[in-house]
Every structure is written in structure tokens, then in C-alpha cells.
Amino acid sequence: MRRVARAVLVAAVRGRRARGGPWGEAALAEFDQTTGGWEAVRWAAGGLRAVWHERRARTRTLPRGVRLQRAAVVAVLLMVPVAVVMNQFVLTPRYMPSGSMEPTLRVQDRFVVDKVGFRLTGIRHGDIVEFDSPREPGTLMLKRVIGLPGDTIECRTGRVYRDGTALDEPYVDSVASTNDCGAPVTVPDGELFVLGDHRLFSQDSRQLGTIPQDAVDGRLLARIWPLG
């Protein structure tokens, strides 16, 4: 993330030149003193504002047509890296490869994963989260959060119970469809108990056990295709 933020700032400050204006170069010099990834992103955003004001001051004396052309070029140059950053680190489009989350998400449905929001608000019951498979590293899975740390989860007569109370699960096609949970499970600290909505087809915490919260990479924001 830090490398991408610096590349965006360098492109804005220097373009094809060896050096940029004094404000932009000062922003670059101070950027190199940042440490964390998010600090780098915030500093790059501030540097982009400084570069914009610097260029605006220089171009006020140019003919209006030239100013408009330059503004269009700068906008395109900025939009491309910003789109890359958004796609990789903020909002990422995905598609559903299996039927494990039906009927909520069907095979080949397109959806967007938010990679930032859940880090600010925390993970809640009912959230649909994306995480790295504990059995196949590098393979992403999408499941619904049923249990948070401290919750006791069990299955009886096809229903899911949390701390002794049967869950209302309108997102499941058949109410009495959840089996094979084994003995009641109390979710450890830093872990989650997750299930797919298609209980008869999903591989989830019934087989994999609880998953580390640190393995969560994003939270479902919205389905974008098909519409409706």
C-alpha cells in the first residue's frame, strides 16, 4: 500500500520531469518519513492537494484552452492509480464460484467486498465475510458469521442455536437444514464461527472449525449483478 501511495504522489508531482515544483518535492521528501501504510495514504492525499494548489497557481496565466487540456490529462493520470488503490485495498469486485451461499448469492453472482469498513466497525453477527481458507492458503472463502468470541454454538433438530436460543435465519431456504455441527462449540477469543447459507452444500466451521478473525480480508458490501 505504501509503495502504491508513493507511486501516485511521484506521478502527480513530477510527471515525466526529473523534478516537480517546490511544494510537491517537499511533500515527497516528508512522505519518505512516514511509517505505516495508512499514514502513507493520508500523507499522499495531503501531498496531492498541495500539488493541485501549486499547479493551479502556475496555470492561471495560461490560455483557458491550455488549462482545460492540462486539467483533463492530470485527471486521467490521477484516476488510474486511484482506481487501482481502490480496487486492491478498499472495494474489490468478486464473483461467487460456488453455491455455498445460496440463495443469498448464487453461482456467478457479482458482488463487492469492503476491505476497510469492518476494521473500523468490527465484525458483527450476520456479516458475510471473506477469508483465506485454512486448508487451502490463497483460496478465498465467503461465509456468514454465526458466532463471535464467547458465543456457544450448537445444532439441534436441524436448527442453529447461539447461547441456547434458536436463530431466526430467513436467508436459509429450509429452516431445519443445519446438521453435523458436532458437540456445542464455544468460540475462542480472536476466532469466528461461520456457516454458508446453503447448509447442505457448504464447507464451513462444521468441518473447518472456527476461523481466526485475522484471516478475514473483507466484508460483503453489496451484490452488483444480477441487478435487483
PDB file of C-alpha atoms in Angstrom:
ATOM      1  CA  MET A   1       0.000   0.000   0.000  1.00  0.00           C
ATOM      2  CA  ARG A   2       2.850   2.386   0.863  1.00  0.00           C
ATOM      3  CA  ARG A   3       4.565   1.737  -2.492  1.00  0.00           C
ATOM      4  CA  VAL A   4       1.366   2.423  -4.412  1.00  0.00           C
ATOM      5  CA  ALA A   5       0.720   5.651  -2.481  1.00  0.00           C
ATOM      6  CA  ARG A   6       4.266   6.873  -3.211  1.00  0.00           C
ATOM      7  CA  ALA A   7       3.956   5.998  -6.908  1.00  0.00           C
ATOM      8  CA  VAL A   8       0.737   8.036  -7.131  1.00  0.00           C
ATOM      9  CA  LEU A   9       2.375  11.006  -5.426  1.00  0.00           C
ATOM     10  CA  VAL A  10       5.513  10.843  -7.623  1.00  0.00           C
ATOM     11  CA  ALA A  11       3.366  10.727 -10.779  1.00  0.00           C
ATOM     12  CA  ALA A  12       1.395  13.769  -9.628  1.00  0.00           C
ATOM     13  CA  VAL A  13       4.450  15.781  -8.537  1.00  0.00           C
ATOM     14  CA  ARG A  14       6.877  15.038 -11.357  1.00  0.00           C
ATOM     15  CA  GLY A  15       5.018  13.517 -14.272  1.00  0.00           C
ATOM     16  CA  ARG A  16       7.756  12.939 -16.865  1.00  0.00           C
ATOM     17  CA  ARG A  17      10.105  15.537 -15.409  1.00  0.00           C
ATOM     18  CA  ALA A  18      13.126  14.862 -13.220  1.00  0.00           C
ATOM     19  CA  ARG A  19      11.778  17.191 -10.519  1.00  0.00           C
ATOM     20  CA  GLY A  20       8.468  18.785  -9.696  1.00  0.00           C
ATOM     21  CA  GLY A  21       7.589  22.097  -8.110  1.00  0.00           C
ATOM     22  CA  PRO A  22       8.882  23.102  -4.666  1.00  0.00           C
ATOM     23  CA  TRP A  23       5.643  22.216  -2.850  1.00  0.00           C
ATOM     24  CA  GLY A  24       5.425  18.812  -4.500  1.00  0.00           C
ATOM     25  CA  GLU A  25       9.073  17.973  -3.848  1.00  0.00           C
ATOM     26  CA  ALA A  26       8.646  18.997  -0.207  1.00  0.00           C
ATOM     27  CA  ALA A  27       5.636  16.676   0.073  1.00  0.00           C
ATOM     28  CA  LEU A  28       7.683  13.812  -1.408  1.00  0.00           C
ATOM     29  CA  ALA A  29      10.568  14.415   0.982  1.00  0.00           C
ATOM     30  CA  GLU A  30       8.270  14.343   4.007  1.00  0.00           C
ATOM     31  CA  PHE A  31       6.362  11.320   2.655  1.00  0.00           C
ATOM     32  CA  ASP A  32       9.566   9.263   2.922  1.00  0.00           C
ATOM     33  CA  GLN A  33       9.465   9.807   6.687  1.00  0.00           C
ATOM     34  CA  THR A  34       6.108   8.039   7.071  1.00  0.00           C
ATOM     35  CA  THR A  35       5.980   4.535   8.517  1.00  0.00           C
ATOM     36  CA  GLY A  36       2.624   2.710   8.352  1.00  0.00           C
ATOM     37  CA  GLY A  37       0.598   2.051   5.216  1.00  0.00           C
ATOM     38  CA  TRP A  38      -2.439   4.128   6.235  1.00  0.00           C
ATOM     39  CA  GLU A  39      -0.235   7.009   7.373  1.00  0.00           C
ATOM     40  CA  ALA A  40       1.385   6.916   3.922  1.00  0.00           C
ATOM     41  CA  VAL A  41      -2.030   7.021   2.199  1.00  0.00           C
ATOM     42  CA  ARG A  42      -3.143  10.007   4.289  1.00  0.00           C
ATOM     43  CA  TRP A  43       0.116  11.849   3.634  1.00  0.00           C
ATOM     44  CA  ALA A  44      -0.103  11.132  -0.108  1.00  0.00           C
ATOM     45  CA  ALA A  45      -3.626  12.595  -0.141  1.00  0.00           C
ATOM     46  CA  GLY A  46      -2.312  15.753   1.519  1.00  0.00           C
ATOM     47  CA  GLY A  47       0.543  15.906  -0.981  1.00  0.00           C
ATOM     48  CA  LEU A  48      -1.890  15.647  -3.900  1.00  0.00           C
ATOM     49  CA  ARG A  49      -3.802  18.646  -2.559  1.00  0.00           C
ATOM     50  CA  ALA A  50      -0.568  20.642  -2.288  1.00  0.00           C
ATOM     51  CA  VAL A  51       0.405  19.719  -5.863  1.00  0.00           C
ATOM     52  CA  TRP A  52      -3.037  20.718  -7.115  1.00  0.00           C
ATOM     53  CA  HIS A  53      -2.791  24.163  -5.494  1.00  0.00           C
ATOM     54  CA  GLU A  54       0.759  24.608  -6.808  1.00  0.00           C
ATOM     55  CA  ARG A  55      -0.190  23.753 -10.385  1.00  0.00           C
ATOM     56  CA  ARG A  56      -3.320  25.867 -10.201  1.00  0.00           C
ATOM     57  CA  ALA A  57      -1.239  28.894  -9.243  1.00  0.00           C
ATOM     58  CA  ARG A  58       1.149  28.290 -12.181  1.00  0.00           C
ATOM     59  CA  THR A  59      -1.541  27.741 -14.801  1.00  0.00           C
ATOM     60  CA  ARG A  60      -3.758  30.735 -14.021  1.00  0.00           C
ATOM     61  CA  THR A  61      -1.755  32.785 -16.525  1.00  0.00           C
ATOM     62  CA  LEU A  62      -2.155  30.234 -19.365  1.00  0.00           C
ATOM     63  CA  PRO A  63      -4.904  30.432 -22.024  1.00  0.00           C
ATOM     64  CA  ARG A  64      -8.166  28.792 -20.937  1.00  0.00           C
ATOM     65  CA  GLY A  65      -7.957  26.071 -23.627  1.00  0.00           C
ATOM     66  CA  VAL A  66      -4.490  25.011 -22.498  1.00  0.00           C
ATOM     67  CA  ARG A  67      -5.623  24.948 -18.869  1.00  0.00           C
ATOM     68  CA  LEU A  68      -8.564  22.682 -19.710  1.00  0.00           C
ATOM     69  CA  GLN A  69      -6.367  20.262 -21.674  1.00  0.00           C
ATOM     70  CA  ARG A  70      -3.865  20.028 -18.850  1.00  0.00           C
ATOM     71  CA  ALA A  71      -6.614  19.542 -16.292  1.00  0.00           C
ATOM     72  CA  ALA A  72      -8.031  16.647 -18.318  1.00  0.00           C
ATOM     73  CA  VAL A  73      -4.618  14.952 -18.579  1.00  0.00           C
ATOM     74  CA  VAL A  74      -3.954  15.347 -14.851  1.00  0.00           C
ATOM     75  CA  ALA A  75      -7.412  13.966 -14.021  1.00  0.00           C
ATOM     76  CA  VAL A  76      -6.776  10.843 -16.095  1.00  0.00           C
ATOM     77  CA  LEU A  77      -3.313  10.344 -14.587  1.00  0.00           C
ATOM     78  CA  LEU A  78      -4.745  10.573 -11.094  1.00  0.00           C
ATOM     79  CA  MET A  79      -7.826   8.448 -11.725  1.00  0.00           C
ATOM     80  CA  VAL A  80      -5.917   5.374 -12.910  1.00  0.00           C
ATOM     81  CA  PRO A  81      -3.725   4.841  -9.813  1.00  0.00           C
ATOM     82  CA  VAL A  82      -6.576   5.851  -7.512  1.00  0.00           C
ATOM     83  CA  ALA A  83      -8.767   3.206  -9.164  1.00  0.00           C
ATOM     84  CA  VAL A  84      -6.004   0.621  -8.675  1.00  0.00           C
ATOM     85  CA  VAL A  85      -5.678   1.516  -4.987  1.00  0.00           C
ATOM     86  CA  MET A  86      -9.463   1.409  -4.502  1.00  0.00           C
ATOM     87  CA  ASN A  87      -9.692  -1.981  -6.208  1.00  0.00           C
ATOM     88  CA  GLN A  88      -6.864  -3.568  -4.236  1.00  0.00           C
ATOM     89  CA  PHE A  89      -7.290  -2.043  -0.797  1.00  0.00           C
ATOM     90  CA  VAL A  90     -10.803  -0.590  -0.379  1.00  0.00           C
ATOM     91  CA  LEU A  91     -13.582  -2.003  -2.587  1.00  0.00           C
ATOM     92  CA  THR A  92     -12.896  -5.166  -4.573  1.00  0.00           C
ATOM     93  CA  PRO A  93     -15.295  -6.781  -7.068  1.00  0.00           C
ATOM     94  CA  ARG A  94     -15.675 -10.558  -6.806  1.00  0.00           C
ATOM     95  CA  TYR A  95     -17.765 -13.336  -8.283  1.00  0.00           C
ATOM     96  CA  MET A  96     -19.341 -16.300  -6.500  1.00  0.00           C
ATOM     97  CA  PRO A  97     -17.643 -19.534  -7.637  1.00  0.00           C
ATOM     98  CA  SER A  98     -19.940 -22.000  -5.844  1.00  0.00           C
ATOM     99  CA  GLY A  99     -23.450 -22.476  -4.499  1.00  0.00           C
ATOM    100  CA  SER A 100     -22.403 -22.498  -0.837  1.00  0.00           C
ATOM    101  CA  MET A 101     -24.079 -19.131  -0.139  1.00  0.00           C
ATOM    102  CA  GLU A 102     -27.355 -19.742  -1.979  1.00  0.00           C
ATOM    103  CA  PRO A 103     -29.930 -18.283  -2.016  1.00  0.00           C
ATOM    104  CA  THR A 104     -28.179 -15.068  -0.872  1.00  0.00           C
ATOM    105  CA  LEU A 105     -25.519 -15.351  -3.592  1.00  0.00           C
ATOM    106  CA  ARG A 106     -25.844 -17.741  -6.499  1.00  0.00           C
ATOM    107  CA  VAL A 107     -23.123 -19.168  -8.735  1.00  0.00           C
ATOM    108  CA  GLN A 108     -21.530 -16.437 -10.898  1.00  0.00           C
ATOM    109  CA  ASP A 109     -23.218 -13.589  -8.993  1.00  0.00           C
ATOM    110  CA  ARG A 110     -21.021 -10.475  -8.853  1.00  0.00           C
ATOM    111  CA  PHE A 111     -20.553  -8.626  -5.575  1.00  0.00           C
ATOM    112  CA  VAL A 112     -18.313  -6.048  -3.906  1.00  0.00           C
ATOM    113  CA  VAL A 113     -16.174  -6.706  -0.837  1.00  0.00           C
ATOM    114  CA  ASP A 114     -15.375  -3.827   1.525  1.00  0.00           C
ATOM    115  CA  LYS A 115     -11.844  -4.237   2.876  1.00  0.00           C
ATOM    116  CA  VAL A 116     -11.860  -1.239   5.222  1.00  0.00           C
ATOM    117  CA  GLY A 117     -15.259  -0.795   6.898  1.00  0.00           C
ATOM    118  CA  PHE A 118     -15.184  -3.922   9.060  1.00  0.00           C
ATOM    119  CA  ARG A 119     -11.817  -2.869  10.501  1.00  0.00           C
ATOM    120  CA  LEU A 120     -13.455   0.318  11.779  1.00  0.00           C
ATOM    121  CA  THR A 121     -16.823  -1.033  12.957  1.00  0.00           C
ATOM    122  CA  GLY A 122     -15.818  -4.567  13.927  1.00  0.00           C
ATOM    123  CA  ILE A 123     -17.380  -7.833  12.762  1.00  0.00           C
ATOM    124  CA  ARG A 124     -20.999  -8.474  13.785  1.00  0.00           C
ATOM    125  CA  HIS A 125     -23.399 -11.405  13.817  1.00  0.00           C
ATOM    126  CA  GLY A 126     -24.830 -11.966  10.349  1.00  0.00           C
ATOM    127  CA  ASP A 127     -21.970 -10.292   8.473  1.00  0.00           C
ATOM    128  CA  ILE A 128     -20.856 -12.151   5.354  1.00  0.00           C
ATOM    129  CA  VAL A 129     -17.072 -12.165   5.396  1.00  0.00           C
ATOM    130  CA  GLU A 130     -14.309 -13.163   3.006  1.00  0.00           C
ATOM    131  CA  PHE A 131     -11.333 -15.024   4.448  1.00  0.00           C
ATOM    132  CA  ASP A 132      -8.380 -17.162   3.473  1.00  0.00           C
ATOM    133  CA  SER A 133      -9.188 -20.887   3.523  1.00  0.00           C
ATOM    134  CA  PRO A 134      -7.447 -22.619   6.457  1.00  0.00           C
ATOM    135  CA  ARG A 135      -6.997 -25.742   4.327  1.00  0.00           C
ATOM    136  CA  GLU A 136      -6.068 -24.113   1.014  1.00  0.00           C
ATOM    137  CA  PRO A 137      -3.984 -20.977   1.618  1.00  0.00           C
ATOM    138  CA  GLY A 138      -4.536 -18.462  -1.166  1.00  0.00           C
ATOM    139  CA  THR A 139      -8.119 -19.626  -1.750  1.00  0.00           C
ATOM    140  CA  LEU A 140     -10.766 -17.163  -0.552  1.00  0.00           C
ATOM    141  CA  MET A 141     -13.998 -18.316   1.072  1.00  0.00           C
ATOM    142  CA  LEU A 142     -17.211 -16.382   1.741  1.00  0.00           C
ATOM    143  CA  LYS A 143     -19.385 -17.316   4.741  1.00  0.00           C
ATOM    144  CA  ARG A 144     -21.818 -15.799   7.229  1.00  0.00           C
ATOM    145  CA  VAL A 145     -20.714 -15.031  10.791  1.00  0.00           C
ATOM    146  CA  ILE A 146     -22.833 -17.031  13.235  1.00  0.00           C
ATOM    147  CA  GLY A 147     -20.665 -16.933  16.351  1.00  0.00           C
ATOM    148  CA  LEU A 148     -18.377 -14.287  17.852  1.00  0.00           C
ATOM    149  CA  PRO A 149     -15.839 -14.859  20.650  1.00  0.00           C
ATOM    150  CA  GLY A 150     -17.583 -16.200  23.750  1.00  0.00           C
ATOM    151  CA  ASP A 151     -20.688 -17.455  21.907  1.00  0.00           C
ATOM    152  CA  THR A 152     -21.682 -21.101  22.293  1.00  0.00           C
ATOM    153  CA  ILE A 153     -22.967 -22.577  19.024  1.00  0.00           C
ATOM    154  CA  GLU A 154     -24.805 -25.867  18.619  1.00  0.00           C
ATOM    155  CA  CYS A 155     -27.218 -27.585  16.233  1.00  0.00           C
ATOM    156  CA  ARG A 156     -30.363 -29.396  17.322  1.00  0.00           C
ATOM    157  CA  THR A 157     -33.082 -30.851  15.082  1.00  0.00           C
ATOM    158  CA  GLY A 158     -31.650 -29.012  12.092  1.00  0.00           C
ATOM    159  CA  ARG A 159     -31.658 -25.585  13.796  1.00  0.00           C
ATOM    160  CA  VAL A 160     -28.711 -23.435  14.878  1.00  0.00           C
ATOM    161  CA  TYR A 161     -28.636 -22.248  18.497  1.00  0.00           C
ATOM    162  CA  ARG A 162     -26.496 -19.463  19.910  1.00  0.00           C
ATOM    163  CA  ASP A 163     -26.196 -19.424  23.685  1.00  0.00           C
ATOM    164  CA  GLY A 164     -29.261 -21.643  23.886  1.00  0.00           C
ATOM    165  CA  THR A 165     -31.510 -19.530  21.635  1.00  0.00           C
ATOM    166  CA  ALA A 166     -32.589 -20.750  18.193  1.00  0.00           C
ATOM    167  CA  LEU A 167     -31.557 -18.314  15.467  1.00  0.00           C
ATOM    168  CA  ASP A 168     -34.041 -16.720  13.097  1.00  0.00           C
ATOM    169  CA  GLU A 169     -32.417 -17.353   9.708  1.00  0.00           C
ATOM    170  CA  PRO A 170     -34.602 -16.032   6.867  1.00  0.00           C
ATOM    171  CA  TYR A 171     -31.622 -16.299   4.499  1.00  0.00           C
ATOM    172  CA  VAL A 172     -31.704 -20.123   4.689  1.00  0.00           C
ATOM    173  CA  ASP A 173     -34.047 -21.918   2.270  1.00  0.00           C
ATOM    174  CA  SER A 174     -35.010 -24.661   4.702  1.00  0.00           C
ATOM    175  CA  VAL A 175     -35.216 -23.775   8.398  1.00  0.00           C
ATOM    176  CA  ALA A 176     -34.397 -27.292   9.593  1.00  0.00           C
ATOM    177  CA  SER A 177     -31.381 -27.850   7.350  1.00  0.00           C
ATOM    178  CA  THR A 178     -28.335 -27.447   9.588  1.00  0.00           C
ATOM    179  CA  ASN A 179     -26.752 -30.666  10.767  1.00  0.00           C
ATOM    180  CA  ASP A 180     -23.320 -32.103  11.524  1.00  0.00           C
ATOM    181  CA  CYS A 181     -22.292 -29.376  13.975  1.00  0.00           C
ATOM    182  CA  GLY A 182     -20.975 -31.958  16.398  1.00  0.00           C
ATOM    183  CA  ALA A 183     -20.702 -31.050  20.077  1.00  0.00           C
ATOM    184  CA  PRO A 184     -21.524 -27.484  21.190  1.00  0.00           C
ATOM    185  CA  VAL A 185     -18.660 -25.094  20.403  1.00  0.00           C
ATOM    186  CA  THR A 186     -17.685 -22.061  22.465  1.00  0.00           C
ATOM    187  CA  VAL A 187     -15.936 -19.642  20.119  1.00  0.00           C
ATOM    188  CA  PRO A 188     -12.418 -18.784  21.407  1.00  0.00           C
ATOM    189  CA  ASP A 189     -11.052 -15.244  21.629  1.00  0.00           C
ATOM    190  CA  GLY A 190      -9.954 -13.918  18.251  1.00  0.00           C
ATOM    191  CA  GLU A 191     -11.992 -16.539  16.363  1.00  0.00           C
ATOM    192  CA  LEU A 192     -15.292 -16.721  14.437  1.00  0.00           C
ATOM    193  CA  PHE A 193     -17.820 -19.484  13.813  1.00  0.00           C
ATOM    194  CA  VAL A 194     -19.050 -19.235  10.211  1.00  0.00           C
ATOM    195  CA  LEU A 195     -21.615 -21.074   8.103  1.00  0.00           C
ATOM    196  CA  GLY A 196     -22.622 -20.961   4.460  1.00  0.00           C
ATOM    197  CA  ASP A 197     -26.282 -20.146   3.775  1.00  0.00           C
ATOM    198  CA  HIS A 198     -26.660 -23.357   1.734  1.00  0.00           C
ATOM    199  CA  ARG A 199     -26.148 -25.622   4.727  1.00  0.00           C
ATOM    200  CA  LEU A 200     -26.347 -28.871   2.754  1.00  0.00           C
ATOM    201  CA  PHE A 201     -23.636 -27.764   0.303  1.00  0.00           C
ATOM    202  CA  SER A 202     -21.276 -25.576   2.325  1.00  0.00           C
ATOM    203  CA  GLN A 203     -17.895 -26.380   3.837  1.00  0.00           C
ATOM    204  CA  ASP A 204     -17.608 -24.143   6.886  1.00  0.00           C
ATOM    205  CA  SER A 205     -16.920 -24.201  10.634  1.00  0.00           C
ATOM    206  CA  ARG A 206     -18.691 -27.548  10.916  1.00  0.00           C
ATOM    207  CA  GLN A 207     -15.743 -29.089   9.057  1.00  0.00           C
ATOM    208  CA  LEU A 208     -13.023 -26.431   9.345  1.00  0.00           C
ATOM    209  CA  GLY A 209     -13.541 -25.340  12.929  1.00  0.00           C
ATOM    210  CA  THR A 210     -13.542 -21.710  13.964  1.00  0.00           C
ATOM    211  CA  ILE A 211     -11.513 -19.301  11.837  1.00  0.00           C
ATOM    212  CA  PRO A 212      -9.131 -16.561  13.034  1.00  0.00           C
ATOM    213  CA  GLN A 213     -10.500 -13.033  12.826  1.00  0.00           C
ATOM    214  CA  ASP A 214      -7.103 -12.052  11.426  1.00  0.00           C
ATOM    215  CA  ALA A 215      -7.836 -14.239   8.387  1.00  0.00           C
ATOM    216  CA  VAL A 216     -10.800 -12.033   7.403  1.00  0.00           C
ATOM    217  CA  ASP A 217      -9.921  -9.955   4.339  1.00  0.00           C
ATOM    218  CA  GLY A 218     -13.217  -8.165   3.722  1.00  0.00           C
ATOM    219  CA  ARG A 219     -16.962  -7.969   4.283  1.00  0.00           C
ATOM    220  CA  LEU A 220     -19.712  -8.274   1.674  1.00  0.00           C
ATOM    221  CA  LEU A 221     -20.945  -4.792   0.806  1.00  0.00           C
ATOM    222  CA  ALA A 222     -23.462  -5.446  -1.967  1.00  0.00           C
ATOM    223  CA  ARG A 223     -24.366  -7.717  -4.837  1.00  0.00           C
ATOM    224  CA  ILE A 224     -23.921  -5.819  -8.095  1.00  0.00           C
ATOM    225  CA  TRP A 225     -25.034  -8.450 -10.629  1.00  0.00           C
ATOM    226  CA  PRO A 226     -27.631  -9.546 -11.408  1.00  0.00           C
ATOM    227  CA  LEU A 227     -29.479  -6.364 -10.521  1.00  0.00           C
ATOM    228  CA  GLY A 228     -32.388  -6.418  -8.130  1.00  0.00           C
TER     229      GLY A 228
END
